[in-house]
Tab-separated table of C-alpha atoms in Angstrom:
chain	number	residue	atom	x	y	z
A	1	MET	CA	-57.062	112.784	-18.784
A	2	ASN	CA	-56.086	110.323	-16.078
A	3	LEU	CA	-52.264	110.254	-15.892
A	4	ILE	CA	-50.847	107.240	-14.052
A	5	PHE	CA	-47.186	107.570	-13.050
A	6	ASP	CA	-44.672	105.022	-11.888
A	7	LEU	CA	-42.702	106.352	-8.887
A	8	ASP	CA	-39.054	105.161	-8.748
A	9	GLY	CA	-37.119	106.217	-11.825
A	10	THR	CA	-40.016	108.248	-13.211
A	11	LEU	CA	-40.881	110.838	-10.567
A	12	LEU	CA	-38.225	110.164	-7.919
A	13	TYR	CA	-34.524	109.360	-8.025
A	14	THR	CA	-34.259	106.718	-5.298
A	15	LEU	CA	-31.173	104.671	-6.185
A	16	GLU	CA	-28.803	106.001	-3.525
A	17	ASP	CA	-31.175	105.290	-0.650
A	18	LEU	CA	-32.004	101.852	-2.066
A	19	ARG	CA	-28.302	101.035	-2.470
A	20	THR	CA	-27.518	102.137	1.078
A	21	ALA	CA	-30.371	100.039	2.486
A	22	VAL	CA	-29.404	96.944	0.496
A	23	ASN	CA	-25.743	97.286	1.453
A	24	PHE	CA	-26.628	97.797	5.119
A	25	SER	CA	-28.301	94.405	5.065
A	26	LEU	CA	-25.594	92.719	2.992
A	27	LYS	CA	-22.875	93.932	5.363
A	28	LYS	CA	-24.830	92.627	8.335
A	29	PHE	CA	-24.671	89.134	6.842
A	30	SER	CA	-21.057	89.541	5.596
A	31	PHE	CA	-22.062	89.458	1.919
A	32	PRO	CA	-20.392	91.555	-0.811
A	33	THR	CA	-21.992	94.955	-1.298
A	34	LYS	CA	-23.497	96.325	-4.519
A	35	THR	CA	-22.698	99.354	-6.658
A	36	THR	CA	-25.295	101.907	-7.700
A	37	GLU	CA	-25.182	100.454	-11.223
A	38	GLU	CA	-25.927	96.966	-9.906
A	39	ILE	CA	-28.853	98.264	-7.864
A	40	CYS	CA	-30.123	100.126	-10.926
A	41	ALA	CA	-30.192	96.882	-12.916
A	42	ALA	CA	-32.016	95.058	-10.103
A	43	VAL	CA	-34.863	97.484	-9.348
A	44	GLY	CA	-38.364	97.465	-10.779
A	45	ASP	CA	-40.094	94.514	-9.120
A	46	GLY	CA	-40.348	95.651	-5.501
A	47	LEU	CA	-38.042	95.467	-2.497
A	48	LYS	CA	-38.318	91.697	-2.076
A	49	MET	CA	-37.039	91.023	-5.579
A	50	LEU	CA	-34.381	93.740	-5.247
A	51	MET	CA	-32.996	92.000	-2.153
A	52	HIS	CA	-33.207	88.592	-3.811
A	53	ARG	CA	-31.232	89.814	-6.825
A	54	SER	CA	-28.631	91.442	-4.565
A	55	LEU	CA	-27.895	88.338	-2.496
A	56	PRO	CA	-25.328	85.738	-3.590
A	57	SER	CA	-26.702	82.826	-5.582
A	58	GLY	CA	-27.620	79.933	-3.337
A	59	THR	CA	-28.523	82.027	-0.282
A	60	SER	CA	-31.001	80.073	1.842
A	61	LEU	CA	-34.615	81.223	2.010
A	62	ASP	CA	-34.305	81.758	5.770
A	63	VAL	CA	-31.315	84.079	5.376
A	64	GLU	CA	-32.978	85.842	2.458
A	65	ALA	CA	-36.051	86.542	4.589
A	66	LEU	CA	-33.901	87.954	7.398
A	67	ALA	CA	-31.877	90.073	4.959
A	68	LEU	CA	-35.068	91.469	3.446
A	69	GLN	CA	-36.376	92.304	6.905
A	70	GLU	CA	-33.191	94.217	7.750
A	71	MET	CA	-33.219	96.061	4.443
A	72	LYS	CA	-36.878	97.074	4.793
A	73	ARG	CA	-36.346	98.259	8.358
A	74	TYR	CA	-33.397	100.423	7.340
A	75	TYR	CA	-35.024	101.724	4.179
A	76	THR	CA	-38.218	102.741	5.985
A	77	LEU	CA	-36.126	104.966	8.257
A	78	HIS	CA	-33.816	106.310	5.524
A	79	CYS	CA	-35.910	106.352	2.342
A	80	MET	CA	-35.698	110.146	2.099
A	81	ASP	CA	-32.023	110.725	2.917
A	82	GLN	CA	-30.893	111.264	-0.688
A	83	THR	CA	-34.101	110.668	-2.640
A	84	LYS	CA	-35.348	113.618	-4.682
A	85	PRO	CA	-37.687	114.415	-7.566
A	86	TYR	CA	-36.027	114.485	-10.972
A	87	HIS	CA	-35.233	117.945	-12.339
A	88	GLY	CA	-38.361	119.520	-13.782
A	89	ILE	CA	-40.807	116.966	-12.379
A	90	ILE	CA	-42.462	119.172	-9.778
A	91	GLU	CA	-42.978	121.921	-12.358
A	92	LEU	CA	-44.383	119.345	-14.787
A	93	LEU	CA	-46.875	118.031	-12.248
A	94	HIS	CA	-48.019	121.552	-11.379
A	95	GLN	CA	-48.587	122.303	-15.066
A	96	LEU	CA	-50.459	119.060	-15.673
A	97	LYS	CA	-52.605	119.695	-12.620
A	98	SER	CA	-53.304	123.226	-13.843
A	99	ASP	CA	-54.334	121.782	-17.215
A	100	GLY	CA	-57.015	119.747	-15.451
A	101	HIS	CA	-55.453	116.291	-15.534
A	102	THR	CA	-55.879	113.742	-12.763
A	103	LEU	CA	-52.502	112.558	-11.400
A	104	CYS	CA	-51.978	109.100	-9.900
A	105	ILE	CA	-48.990	107.079	-8.682
A	106	VAL	CA	-48.678	103.289	-8.837
A	107	SER	CA	-45.588	101.678	-7.326
A	108	ASN	CA	-44.244	98.278	-6.351
A	109	LYS	CA	-43.180	99.747	-3.030
A	110	ALA	CA	-45.374	98.888	-0.043
A	111	HIS	CA	-48.527	100.995	0.069
A	112	GLY	CA	-47.637	102.732	3.346
A	113	LEU	CA	-44.205	103.723	2.082
A	114	VAL	CA	-45.749	105.141	-1.088
A	115	GLN	CA	-47.982	107.353	1.048
A	116	THR	CA	-44.971	108.626	3.005
A	117	LEU	CA	-43.084	109.549	-0.164
A	118	LYS	CA	-46.145	111.110	-1.781
A	119	GLU	CA	-46.759	113.374	1.196
A	120	LYS	CA	-43.087	114.361	1.425
A	121	TYR	CA	-42.477	115.198	-2.229
A	122	PHE	CA	-45.853	115.673	-3.930
A	123	ASP	CA	-48.194	117.067	-1.295
A	124	GLY	CA	-51.320	118.446	-2.936
A	125	LEU	CA	-50.342	117.281	-6.426
A	126	ILE	CA	-51.323	113.609	-6.495
A	127	ASP	CA	-54.979	112.572	-6.506
A	128	LEU	CA	-54.368	108.893	-5.732
A	129	ALA	CA	-51.211	106.970	-4.817
A	130	LEU	CA	-51.156	103.187	-4.599
A	131	GLY	CA	-48.510	100.681	-3.621
A	132	GLU	CA	-48.398	96.933	-3.312
A	133	SER	CA	-50.904	95.613	-0.757
A	134	ASP	CA	-53.239	92.708	-0.093
A	135	ARG	CA	-55.780	94.515	-2.257
A	136	ASN	CA	-53.483	95.374	-5.164
A	137	ALA	CA	-50.895	92.977	-6.602
A	138	LYS	CA	-47.548	94.381	-7.670
A	139	LYS	CA	-46.884	95.405	-11.245
A	140	PRO	CA	-46.970	94.202	-13.986
A	141	SER	CA	-50.371	93.200	-12.654
A	142	PRO	CA	-52.805	95.898	-13.837
A	143	ASP	CA	-54.555	95.994	-10.440
A	144	MET	CA	-53.251	99.390	-9.327
A	145	ALA	CA	-53.661	101.024	-12.732
A	146	ARG	CA	-57.192	99.677	-12.977
A	147	ALA	CA	-57.989	100.984	-9.496
A	148	CYS	CA	-56.950	104.456	-10.658
A	149	MET	CA	-59.060	104.073	-13.788
A	150	LYS	CA	-62.051	102.895	-11.775
A	151	THR	CA	-61.825	106.058	-9.698
A	152	PHE	CA	-60.952	108.617	-12.385
A	153	GLY	CA	-61.955	107.056	-15.704
A	154	ASN	CA	-60.559	104.910	-18.486
A	155	ASP	CA	-59.237	107.844	-20.520
A	156	ALA	CA	-55.760	107.205	-19.158
A	157	ILE	CA	-52.065	107.230	-20.032
A	158	TYR	CA	-49.399	105.322	-18.136
A	159	ILE	CA	-45.955	106.887	-17.670
A	160	GLY	CA	-42.969	104.805	-16.532
A	161	ASP	CA	-39.283	104.028	-17.001
A	162	SER	CA	-38.956	100.254	-17.251
A	163	GLU	CA	-40.015	97.046	-18.930
A	164	VAL	CA	-42.297	96.398	-15.954
A	165	ASP	CA	-44.132	99.627	-16.747
A	166	VAL	CA	-44.484	98.782	-20.442
A	167	LEU	CA	-46.050	95.457	-19.497
A	168	THR	CA	-48.260	97.024	-16.817
A	169	ALA	CA	-49.722	99.448	-19.338
A	170	LYS	CA	-50.247	96.615	-21.817
A	171	ASN	CA	-52.022	94.539	-19.181
A	172	ALA	CA	-54.216	97.515	-18.261
A	173	LYS	CA	-54.910	98.116	-21.987
A	174	ILE	CA	-53.858	101.769	-21.926
A	175	PRO	CA	-51.183	103.760	-23.826
A	176	CYS	CA	-47.713	104.027	-22.312
A	177	ILE	CA	-45.085	106.763	-22.483
A	178	CYS	CA	-41.638	105.755	-21.275
A	179	VAL	CA	-38.980	108.151	-19.969
A	180	THR	CA	-35.209	107.918	-20.391
A	181	TRP	CA	-34.063	109.651	-17.194
A	182	GLY	CA	-34.888	106.612	-15.046
A	183	TYR	CA	-33.381	103.181	-14.524
A	184	ARG	CA	-33.455	101.747	-18.061
A	185	SER	CA	-31.765	102.960	-21.237
A	186	GLU	CA	-33.642	103.939	-24.370
A	187	LYS	CA	-32.276	100.804	-26.049
A	188	GLN	CA	-33.599	98.613	-23.232
A	189	LEU	CA	-36.993	100.296	-23.379
A	190	PHE	CA	-37.363	99.797	-27.121
A	191	ALA	CA	-36.209	96.179	-26.780
A	192	ASN	CA	-39.004	95.599	-24.264
A	193	GLY	CA	-41.786	97.016	-26.378
A	194	ALA	CA	-41.783	100.749	-25.660
A	195	GLU	CA	-43.347	102.722	-28.509
A	196	LYS	CA	-43.226	106.318	-27.304
A	197	ILE	CA	-40.259	107.645	-25.307
A	198	ALA	CA	-39.759	111.078	-23.708
A	199	HIS	CA	-36.247	112.379	-23.078
A	200	SER	CA	-37.207	115.242	-20.754
A	201	PRO	CA	-40.178	116.404	-18.684
A	202	ALA	CA	-40.780	119.088	-21.313
A	203	GLU	CA	-41.009	116.467	-24.061
A	204	LEU	CA	-43.270	114.342	-21.867
A	205	TYR	CA	-45.581	117.337	-21.475
A	206	GLU	CA	-45.756	117.788	-25.240
A	207	PHE	CA	-46.633	114.106	-25.709
A	208	ILE	CA	-49.432	114.380	-23.148
A	209	LYS	CA	-50.796	117.544	-24.752
């Protein structure tokens, strides 16, 4: 089975480092900073959209571009300060790998940053990791999921934590399992079309089996 995982909110807890990077940029331009809860509500569509949603309404495109540049620069240097795999995820991936599954990551982070995080936290566990690039459009485009399927086969399941992931799986025409330990509540997931939801890595493993 080809298992295609979202990254932020599914495999890695990244909110604190994202919040710090966004607030670094906001402070530089004398804008109000954001709470972790506000960052949580704004993630899911890549760093550009995260910065856009964090800036005050009416911010000029020129300032928005500069703020995004500052945030990306800071985040690239500090993306692993407080980021960590969710409890039980590493053990889950080892078990799935032992069972013979192919493990992939698709993320709306930039492709190079995805490689950095994969090597830091999942070295030897992930068969293919893809991020947004000129070749692959960001989710909910099915480009990255389809690239994984082209390499490892169409017998695939998508695992994610947000409405973007539900739609990505739908666009790729593959089943989706959502998880509740990420950045959207169970209620939000159901409201956005989720059909199967895992509440722990152990339950996710049972669904995959």
